mmCIF file of C-alpha atoms and ligand atoms in Angstrom:
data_model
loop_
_atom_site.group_PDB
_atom_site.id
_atom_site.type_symbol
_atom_site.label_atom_id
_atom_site.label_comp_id
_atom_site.label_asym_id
_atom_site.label_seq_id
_atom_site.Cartn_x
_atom_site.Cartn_y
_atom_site.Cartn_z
ATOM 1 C CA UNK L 233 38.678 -0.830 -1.592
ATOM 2 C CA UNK L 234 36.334 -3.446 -2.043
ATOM 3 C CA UNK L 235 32.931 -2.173 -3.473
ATOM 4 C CA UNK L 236 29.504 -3.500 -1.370
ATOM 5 C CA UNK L 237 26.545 -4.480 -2.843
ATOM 6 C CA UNK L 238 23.051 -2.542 -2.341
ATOM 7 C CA UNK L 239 20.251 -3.854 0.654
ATOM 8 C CA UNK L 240 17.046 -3.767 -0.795
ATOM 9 C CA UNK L 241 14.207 -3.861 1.769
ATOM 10 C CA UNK L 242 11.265 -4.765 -0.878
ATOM 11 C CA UNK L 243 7.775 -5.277 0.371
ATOM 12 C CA UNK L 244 6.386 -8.434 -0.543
ATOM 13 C CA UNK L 245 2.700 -7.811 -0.778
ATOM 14 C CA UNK L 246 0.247 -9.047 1.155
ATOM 15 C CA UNK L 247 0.459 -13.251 0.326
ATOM 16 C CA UNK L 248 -0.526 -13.780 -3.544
ATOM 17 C CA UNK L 249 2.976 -13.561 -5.711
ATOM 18 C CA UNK L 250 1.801 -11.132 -8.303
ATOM 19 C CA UNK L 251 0.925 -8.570 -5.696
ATOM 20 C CA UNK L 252 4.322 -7.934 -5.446
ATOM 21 C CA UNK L 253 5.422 -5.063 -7.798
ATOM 22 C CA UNK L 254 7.297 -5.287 -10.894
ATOM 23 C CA UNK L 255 10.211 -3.247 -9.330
ATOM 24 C CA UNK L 256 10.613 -5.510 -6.575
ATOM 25 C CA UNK L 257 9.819 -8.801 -8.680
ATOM 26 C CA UNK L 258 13.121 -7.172 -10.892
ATOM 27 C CA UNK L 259 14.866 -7.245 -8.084
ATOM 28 C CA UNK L 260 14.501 -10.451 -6.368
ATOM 29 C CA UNK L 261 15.006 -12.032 -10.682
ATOM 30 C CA UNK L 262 18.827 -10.332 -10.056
ATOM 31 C CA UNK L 263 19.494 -10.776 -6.302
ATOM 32 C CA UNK L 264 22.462 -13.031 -5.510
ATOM 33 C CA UNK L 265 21.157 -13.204 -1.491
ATOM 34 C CA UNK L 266 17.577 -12.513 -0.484
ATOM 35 C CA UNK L 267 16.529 -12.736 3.332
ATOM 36 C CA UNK L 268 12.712 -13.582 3.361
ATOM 37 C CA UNK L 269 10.294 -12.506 6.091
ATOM 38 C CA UNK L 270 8.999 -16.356 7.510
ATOM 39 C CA UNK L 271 6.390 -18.426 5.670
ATOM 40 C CA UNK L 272 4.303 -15.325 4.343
ATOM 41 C CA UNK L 273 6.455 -14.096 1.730
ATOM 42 C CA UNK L 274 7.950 -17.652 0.872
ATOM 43 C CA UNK L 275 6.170 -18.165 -2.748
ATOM 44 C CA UNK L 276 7.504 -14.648 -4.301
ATOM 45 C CA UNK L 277 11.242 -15.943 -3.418
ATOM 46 C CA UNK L 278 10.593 -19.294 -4.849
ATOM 47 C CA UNK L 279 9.025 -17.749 -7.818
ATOM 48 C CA UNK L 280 11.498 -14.799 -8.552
ATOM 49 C CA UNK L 281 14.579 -15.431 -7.475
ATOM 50 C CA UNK L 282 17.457 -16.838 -9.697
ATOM 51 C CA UNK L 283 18.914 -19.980 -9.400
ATOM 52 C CA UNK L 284 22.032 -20.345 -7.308
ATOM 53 C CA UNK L 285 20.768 -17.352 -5.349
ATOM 54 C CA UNK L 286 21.513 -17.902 -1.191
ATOM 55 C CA UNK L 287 18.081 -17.319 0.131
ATOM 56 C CA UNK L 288 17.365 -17.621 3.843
ATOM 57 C CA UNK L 289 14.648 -17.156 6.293
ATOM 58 C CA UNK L 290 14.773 -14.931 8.942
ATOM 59 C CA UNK L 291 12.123 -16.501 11.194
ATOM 60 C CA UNK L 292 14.428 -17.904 13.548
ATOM 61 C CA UNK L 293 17.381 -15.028 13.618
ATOM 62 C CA UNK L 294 17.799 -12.071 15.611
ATOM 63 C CA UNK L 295 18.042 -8.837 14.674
ATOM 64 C CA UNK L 296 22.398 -8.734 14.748
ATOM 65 C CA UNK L 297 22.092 -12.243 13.157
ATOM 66 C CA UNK L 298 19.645 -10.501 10.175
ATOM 67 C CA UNK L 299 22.049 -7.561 9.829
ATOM 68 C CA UNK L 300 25.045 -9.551 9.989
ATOM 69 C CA UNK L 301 24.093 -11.841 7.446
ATOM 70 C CA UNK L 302 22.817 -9.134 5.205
ATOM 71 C CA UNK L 303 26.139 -7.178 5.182
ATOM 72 C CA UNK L 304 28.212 -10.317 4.775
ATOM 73 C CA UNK L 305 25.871 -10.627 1.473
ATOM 74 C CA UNK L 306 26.499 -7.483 0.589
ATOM 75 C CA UNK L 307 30.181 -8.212 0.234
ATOM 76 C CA UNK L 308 29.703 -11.116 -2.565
ATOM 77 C CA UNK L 309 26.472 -9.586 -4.349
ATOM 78 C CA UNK L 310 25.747 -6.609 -5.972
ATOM 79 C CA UNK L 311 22.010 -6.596 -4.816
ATOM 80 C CA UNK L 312 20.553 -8.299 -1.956
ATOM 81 C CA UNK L 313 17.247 -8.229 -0.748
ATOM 82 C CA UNK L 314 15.392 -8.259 2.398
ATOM 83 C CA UNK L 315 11.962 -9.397 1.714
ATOM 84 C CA UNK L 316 8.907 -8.123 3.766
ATOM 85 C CA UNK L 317 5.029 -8.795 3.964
ATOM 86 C CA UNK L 318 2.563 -6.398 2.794
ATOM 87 C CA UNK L 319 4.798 -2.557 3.103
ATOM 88 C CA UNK L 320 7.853 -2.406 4.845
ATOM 89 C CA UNK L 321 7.141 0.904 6.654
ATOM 90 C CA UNK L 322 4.765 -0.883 8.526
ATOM 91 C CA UNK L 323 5.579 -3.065 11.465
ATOM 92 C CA UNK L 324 8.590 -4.690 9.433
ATOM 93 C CA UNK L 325 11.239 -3.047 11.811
ATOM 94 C CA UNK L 326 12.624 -1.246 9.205
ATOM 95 C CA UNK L 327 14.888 1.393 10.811
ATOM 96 C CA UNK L 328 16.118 -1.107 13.513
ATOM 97 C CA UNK L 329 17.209 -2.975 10.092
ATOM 98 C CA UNK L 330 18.634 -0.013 8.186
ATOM 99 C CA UNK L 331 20.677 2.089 11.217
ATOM 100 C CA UNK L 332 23.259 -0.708 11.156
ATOM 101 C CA UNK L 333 23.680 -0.944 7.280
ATOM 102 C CA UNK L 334 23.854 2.985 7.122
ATOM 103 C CA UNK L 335 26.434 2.424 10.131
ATOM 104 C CA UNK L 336 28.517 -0.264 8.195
ATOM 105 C CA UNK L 337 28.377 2.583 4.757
ATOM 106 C CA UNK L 338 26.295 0.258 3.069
ATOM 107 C CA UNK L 339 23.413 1.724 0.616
ATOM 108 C CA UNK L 340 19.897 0.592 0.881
ATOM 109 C CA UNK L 341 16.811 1.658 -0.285
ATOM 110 C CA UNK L 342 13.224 0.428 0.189
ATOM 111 C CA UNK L 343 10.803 -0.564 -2.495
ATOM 112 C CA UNK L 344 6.961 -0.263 -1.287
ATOM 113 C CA UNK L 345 4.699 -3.275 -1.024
ATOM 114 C CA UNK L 346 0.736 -3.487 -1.260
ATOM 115 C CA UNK L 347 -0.063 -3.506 2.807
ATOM 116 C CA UNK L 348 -2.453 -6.329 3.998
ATOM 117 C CA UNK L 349 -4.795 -3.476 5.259
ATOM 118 C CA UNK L 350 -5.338 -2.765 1.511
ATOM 119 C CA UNK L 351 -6.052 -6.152 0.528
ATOM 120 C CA UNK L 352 -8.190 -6.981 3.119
ATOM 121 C CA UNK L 353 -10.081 -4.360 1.762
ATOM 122 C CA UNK L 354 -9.775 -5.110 -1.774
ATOM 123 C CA UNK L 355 -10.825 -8.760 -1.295
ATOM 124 C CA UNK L 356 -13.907 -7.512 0.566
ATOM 125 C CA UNK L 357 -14.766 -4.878 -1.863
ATOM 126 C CA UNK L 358 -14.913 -2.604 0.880
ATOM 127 C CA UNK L 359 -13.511 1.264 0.657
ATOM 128 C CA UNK L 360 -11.664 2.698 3.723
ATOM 129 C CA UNK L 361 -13.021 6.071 3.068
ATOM 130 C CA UNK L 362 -16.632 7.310 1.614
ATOM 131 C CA UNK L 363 -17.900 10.839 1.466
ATOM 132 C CA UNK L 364 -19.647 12.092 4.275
ATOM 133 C CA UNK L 365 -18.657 9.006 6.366
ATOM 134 C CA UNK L 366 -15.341 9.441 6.820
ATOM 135 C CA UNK L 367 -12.515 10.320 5.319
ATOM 136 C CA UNK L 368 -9.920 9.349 7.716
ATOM 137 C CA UNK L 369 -7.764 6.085 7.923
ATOM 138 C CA UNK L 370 -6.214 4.601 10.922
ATOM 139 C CA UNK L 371 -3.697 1.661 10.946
ATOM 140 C CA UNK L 372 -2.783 0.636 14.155
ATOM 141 C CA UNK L 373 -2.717 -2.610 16.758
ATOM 142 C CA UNK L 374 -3.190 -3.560 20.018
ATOM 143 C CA UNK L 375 -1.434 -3.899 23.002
ATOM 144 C CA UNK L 376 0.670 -7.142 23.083
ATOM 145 C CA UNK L 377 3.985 -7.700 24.569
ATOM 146 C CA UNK L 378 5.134 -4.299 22.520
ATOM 147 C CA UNK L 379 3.794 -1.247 24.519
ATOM 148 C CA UNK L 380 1.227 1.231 23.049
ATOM 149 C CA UNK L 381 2.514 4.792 23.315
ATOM 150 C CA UNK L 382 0.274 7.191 25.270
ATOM 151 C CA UNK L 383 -2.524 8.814 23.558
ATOM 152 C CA UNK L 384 -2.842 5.443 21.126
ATOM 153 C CA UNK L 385 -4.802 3.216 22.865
ATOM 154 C CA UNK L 386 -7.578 2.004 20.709
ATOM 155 C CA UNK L 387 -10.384 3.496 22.178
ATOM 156 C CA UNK L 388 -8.810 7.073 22.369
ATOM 157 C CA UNK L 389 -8.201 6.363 18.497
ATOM 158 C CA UNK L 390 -12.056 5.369 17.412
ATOM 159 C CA UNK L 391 -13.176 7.892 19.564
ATOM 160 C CA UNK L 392 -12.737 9.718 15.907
ATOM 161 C CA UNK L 393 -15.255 7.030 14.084
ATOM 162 C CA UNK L 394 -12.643 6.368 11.367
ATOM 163 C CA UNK L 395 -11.732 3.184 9.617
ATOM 164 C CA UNK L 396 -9.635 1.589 11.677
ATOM 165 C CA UNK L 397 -7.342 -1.815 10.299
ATOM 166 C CA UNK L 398 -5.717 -3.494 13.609
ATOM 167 C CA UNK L 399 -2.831 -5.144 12.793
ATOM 168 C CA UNK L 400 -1.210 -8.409 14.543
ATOM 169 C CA UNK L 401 -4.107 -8.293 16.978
ATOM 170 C CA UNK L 402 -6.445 -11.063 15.748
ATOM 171 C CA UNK L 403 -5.627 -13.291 19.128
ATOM 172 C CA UNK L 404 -6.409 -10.568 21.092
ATOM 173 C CA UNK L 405 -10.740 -9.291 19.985
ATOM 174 C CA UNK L 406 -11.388 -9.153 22.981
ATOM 175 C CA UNK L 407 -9.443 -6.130 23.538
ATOM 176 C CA UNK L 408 -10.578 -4.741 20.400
ATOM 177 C CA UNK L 409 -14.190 -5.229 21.629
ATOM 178 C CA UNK L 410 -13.460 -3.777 24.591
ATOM 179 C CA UNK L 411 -12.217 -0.741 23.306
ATOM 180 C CA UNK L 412 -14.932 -0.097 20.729
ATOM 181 C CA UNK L 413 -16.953 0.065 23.684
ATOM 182 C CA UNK L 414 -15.576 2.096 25.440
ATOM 183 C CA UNK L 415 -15.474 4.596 22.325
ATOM 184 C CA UNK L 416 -19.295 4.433 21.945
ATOM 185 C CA UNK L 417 -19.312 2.305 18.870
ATOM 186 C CA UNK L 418 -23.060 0.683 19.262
ATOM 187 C CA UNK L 419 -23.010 -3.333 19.430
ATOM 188 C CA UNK L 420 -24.259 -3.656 15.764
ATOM 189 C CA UNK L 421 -21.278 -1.299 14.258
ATOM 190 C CA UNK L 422 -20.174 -4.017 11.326
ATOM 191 C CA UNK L 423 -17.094 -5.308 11.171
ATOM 192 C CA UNK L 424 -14.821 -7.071 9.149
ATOM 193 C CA UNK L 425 -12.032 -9.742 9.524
ATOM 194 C CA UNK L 426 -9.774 -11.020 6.957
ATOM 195 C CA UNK L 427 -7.591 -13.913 7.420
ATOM 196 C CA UNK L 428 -4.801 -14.019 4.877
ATOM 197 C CA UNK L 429 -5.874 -11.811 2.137
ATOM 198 C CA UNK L 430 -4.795 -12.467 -1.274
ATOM 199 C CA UNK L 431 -3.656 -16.478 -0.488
ATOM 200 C CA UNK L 432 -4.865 -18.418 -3.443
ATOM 201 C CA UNK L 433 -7.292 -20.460 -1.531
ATOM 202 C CA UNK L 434 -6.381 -19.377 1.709
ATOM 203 C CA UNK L 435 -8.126 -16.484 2.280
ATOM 204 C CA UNK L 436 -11.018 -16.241 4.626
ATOM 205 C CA UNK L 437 -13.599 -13.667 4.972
ATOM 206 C CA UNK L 438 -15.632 -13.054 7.975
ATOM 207 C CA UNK L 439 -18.162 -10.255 8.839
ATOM 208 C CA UNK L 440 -19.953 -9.325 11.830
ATOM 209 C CA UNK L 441 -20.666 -7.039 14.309
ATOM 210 C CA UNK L 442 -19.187 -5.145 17.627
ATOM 211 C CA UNK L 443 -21.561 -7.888 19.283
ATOM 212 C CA UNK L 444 -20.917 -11.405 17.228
ATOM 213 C CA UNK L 445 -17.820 -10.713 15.259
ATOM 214 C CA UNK L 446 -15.582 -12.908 18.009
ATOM 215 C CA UNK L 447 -17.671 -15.732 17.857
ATOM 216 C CA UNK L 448 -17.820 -15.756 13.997
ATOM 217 C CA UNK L 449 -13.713 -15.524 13.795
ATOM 218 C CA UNK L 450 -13.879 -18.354 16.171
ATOM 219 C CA UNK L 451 -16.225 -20.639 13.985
ATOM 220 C CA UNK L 452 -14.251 -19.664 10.972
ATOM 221 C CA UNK L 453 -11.136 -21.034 12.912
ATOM 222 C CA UNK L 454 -9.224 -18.269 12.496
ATOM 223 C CA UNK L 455 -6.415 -17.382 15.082
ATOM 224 C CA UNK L 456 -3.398 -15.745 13.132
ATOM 225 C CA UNK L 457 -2.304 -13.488 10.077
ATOM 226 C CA UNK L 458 -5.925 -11.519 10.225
ATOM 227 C CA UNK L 459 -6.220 -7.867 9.880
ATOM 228 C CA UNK L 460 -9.430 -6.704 11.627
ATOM 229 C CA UNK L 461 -11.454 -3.871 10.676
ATOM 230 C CA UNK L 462 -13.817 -1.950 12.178
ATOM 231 C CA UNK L 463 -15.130 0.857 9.856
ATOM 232 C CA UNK L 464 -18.496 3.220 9.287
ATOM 233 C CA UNK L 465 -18.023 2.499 5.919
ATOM 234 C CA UNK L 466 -18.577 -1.653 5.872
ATOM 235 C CA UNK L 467 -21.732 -2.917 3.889
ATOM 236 C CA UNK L 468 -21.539 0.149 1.921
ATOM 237 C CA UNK L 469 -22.720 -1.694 -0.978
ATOM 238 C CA UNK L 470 -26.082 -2.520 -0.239
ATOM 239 C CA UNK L 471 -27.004 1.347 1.595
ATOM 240 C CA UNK L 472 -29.893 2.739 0.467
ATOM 241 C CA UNK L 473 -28.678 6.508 0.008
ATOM 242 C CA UNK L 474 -25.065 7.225 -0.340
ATOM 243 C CA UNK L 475 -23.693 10.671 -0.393
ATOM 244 C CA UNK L 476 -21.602 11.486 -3.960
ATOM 245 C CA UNK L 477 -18.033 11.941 -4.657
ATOM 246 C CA UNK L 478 -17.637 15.525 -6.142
ATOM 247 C CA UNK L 479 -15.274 14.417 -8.082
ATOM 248 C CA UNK L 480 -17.188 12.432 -10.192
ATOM 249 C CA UNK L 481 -20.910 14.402 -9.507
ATOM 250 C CA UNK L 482 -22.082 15.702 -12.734
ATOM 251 C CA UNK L 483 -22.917 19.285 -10.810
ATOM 252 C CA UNK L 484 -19.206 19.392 -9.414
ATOM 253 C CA UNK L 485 -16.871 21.447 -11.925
ATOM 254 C CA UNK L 486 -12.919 20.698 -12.018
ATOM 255 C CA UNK L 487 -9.924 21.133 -13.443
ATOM 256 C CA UNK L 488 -10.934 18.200 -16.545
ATOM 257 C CA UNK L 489 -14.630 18.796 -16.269
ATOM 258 C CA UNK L 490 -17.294 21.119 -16.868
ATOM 259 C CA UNK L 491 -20.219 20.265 -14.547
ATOM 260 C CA UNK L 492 -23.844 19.423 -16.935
ATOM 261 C CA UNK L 493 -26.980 21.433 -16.215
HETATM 262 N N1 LIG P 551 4.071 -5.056 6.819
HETATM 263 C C1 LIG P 551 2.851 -5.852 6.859
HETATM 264 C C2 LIG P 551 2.354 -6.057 8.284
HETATM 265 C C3 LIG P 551 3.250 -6.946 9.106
HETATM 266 S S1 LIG P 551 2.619 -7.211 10.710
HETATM 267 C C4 LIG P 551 1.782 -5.188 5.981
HETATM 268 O O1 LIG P 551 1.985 -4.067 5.495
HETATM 269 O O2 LIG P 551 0.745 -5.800 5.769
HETATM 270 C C5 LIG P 551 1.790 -8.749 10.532
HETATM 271 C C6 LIG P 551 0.288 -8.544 10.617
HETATM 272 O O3 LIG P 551 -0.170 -8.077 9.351
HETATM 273 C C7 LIG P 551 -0.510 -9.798 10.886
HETATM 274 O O4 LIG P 551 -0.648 -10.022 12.269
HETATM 275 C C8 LIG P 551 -1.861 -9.449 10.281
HETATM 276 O O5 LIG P 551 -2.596 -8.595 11.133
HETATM 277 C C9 LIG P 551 -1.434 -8.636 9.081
HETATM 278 N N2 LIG P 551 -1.328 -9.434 7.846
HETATM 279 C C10 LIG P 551 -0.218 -9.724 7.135
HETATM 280 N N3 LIG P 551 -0.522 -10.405 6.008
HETATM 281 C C11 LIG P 551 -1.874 -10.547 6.018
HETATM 282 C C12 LIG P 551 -2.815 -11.099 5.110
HETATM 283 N N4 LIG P 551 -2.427 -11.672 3.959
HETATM 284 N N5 LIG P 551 -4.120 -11.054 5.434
HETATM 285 C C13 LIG P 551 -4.545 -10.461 6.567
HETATM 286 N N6 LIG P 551 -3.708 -9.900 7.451
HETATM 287 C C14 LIG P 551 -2.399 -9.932 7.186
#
C-alpha cells in the first residue's frame, strides 16, 4: 500500500504575512505542494514555502480540478497545503473541498486563520462588542449570484442592532443601505469600510454613515476585497460615557479578584 500524504487547509490571514500563525507558517516551511487561494494569500507562499516546493494557484481551477490536484499531491508529499484568506470556515468552501479527500481516505485537517472581519477591526481600533451596546456578532453577506437562505436577509439580521461585518459585498452598498433601512437603523448610524486590511500599504480606511458611507467608498476608489461594517459600537473612542466591563470594574468581584471599597 502506498501511504498518502496529509491536506492541510491553513488559513492564511487576512493579507499581511505575519498574520498567519506559527502553526500554519510551520507548515507551509515543510509542504512539498501548496495550492494558494488567488492573489490574496500570494506573499505567505512566497515567503514560507521551501524551495522546490510545487505551488499553484487555484484562481483559475474548478473545484474537481482543486481536489484532483490536491490528491495527486498527496501521493508524492507527506504534507500539502491548501492555503486560504483570513479563516477557512468562512466562505473558503471548505467542506465542498474536504468531502472528496475524506472520500479518496485521505486525512486533512484545518489550521485557523485571523478572519478579515477581525482585522478590519483591529486596524480601525474598533471592538465588535461593548457592554451595554451589544454583545452580539454577526458575519454574514449579501445576496449575489449565491442565494441567501430564508430568514438571513440582511435586514431581518440588523433588525437585532448587532455588529454586523458583510463579507464579499463591497460592489453591492447599495443593498446594504437598503437593508439598514429597512431595519430602522437612522441615516447617521456610523459605519465602517475596510479595504484590504492588514496589506502593508494597501490598506484603506473609510468611515461614514448609513447616509454618506457609499459616496465616501466611492471617492476612496474602492470596489473589491472590503469588509463593511455597520456596528452600534463604531466611534466608541471618542463617547462621552461608556458603560464598564465587570470584568475589569473595581466593584465587580471574580474568581482572581476581590472587588475595592
Ligand atoms: N475566509 C475569508 C473570507 C473570504 S471571502 C476571511 O475569513 O476573511 C472574501 C471576502 O472577504 C472579500 O470579499 C472581503 O469582503 C473580505 N476580505 C478578505 N480579505 C480582506 C481584507 N484584507 N480586508 C478587507 N476585507 C477582506
Amino acid at each position: 500500500m502506498t501511504s498518502l500524504g496529509k491536506i492541510w487547509f491553513v488559513g492564511a490571514g487576512p493579507g499581511d504575512p505575519e498574520l498567519i500563525t506559527i502553526k500554519g507558517q510551520k507548515l507551509l516551511a515543510q509542504a512539498g505542494a501548496v495550492l494558494f487561494a488567488g492573489s490574496l494569500v500570494d506573499r505567505a507562499v512566497t515567503l514560507y514555502a521551501p524551495p522546490g516546493c510545487a505551488i499553484r494557484d487555484s484562481k483559475d481551477m474548478t473545484l474537481e480540478e482543486m481536489t484532483a490536484w490536491l490528491i495527486e499531491q498527496a501521493r508524492s508529499h507527506a504534507t500539502v497545503v491548501r492555503l486560504q484568506t483570513g479563516d477557512p470556515a468562512l466562505y473558503g468552501a471548505l467542506i465542498e473541498l474536504a468531502r472528496p479527500l475524506s472520500e479518496a481516505g485521505i486525512e486533512w485537517s484545518v489550521v485557523p486563520g485571523v478572519s478579515s472581519a477581525m482585522a478590519s477591526m483591529a486596524a480601525a481600533g474598533e471592538s465588535m462588542t461593548l457592554p451595554e451596546v451589544t454583545q452580539t456578532v454577526i458575519l454574514t453577506r449579501v445576496e449575489g449570484r449565491t442565494p441567501m437562505p430564508d430568514g438571513e436577509d440582511l435586514a431581518s439580521l440588523a433588525a437585532h442592532r448587532s455588529t454586523i461585518c458583510i463579507f464579499l459585498s463591497i460592489t453591492l452598498m447599495h443593498k446594504v443601505e437598503t437593508a439598514l433601512r429597512a431595519a430602522g437603523w437612522p441615516e447617521d448610524s456610523p459605519m465602517l469600510v475596510v479595504h484590504k486590511a492588514s496589506w502593508p500599504g494597501e490598506e484603506k480606511i473609510v468611515r461614514g454613515t448609513l447616509a454618506d458611507i457609499k459616496q465616501r467608498c466611492r471617492q476612496a476608489g474602492i470596489a473589491s476585497q472590503a469588509m463593511i461594517v455597520a456596528s452600534p459600537t463604531l466611534g466608541a473612542l471618542h463617547w462621552e460615557t461608556l458603560a464598564r466591563s465587570k470584568l475589569y470594574d473595581p466593584t465587580f468581584t471574580h474568581r482572581f479578584r476581590k472587588a475595592s471599597a
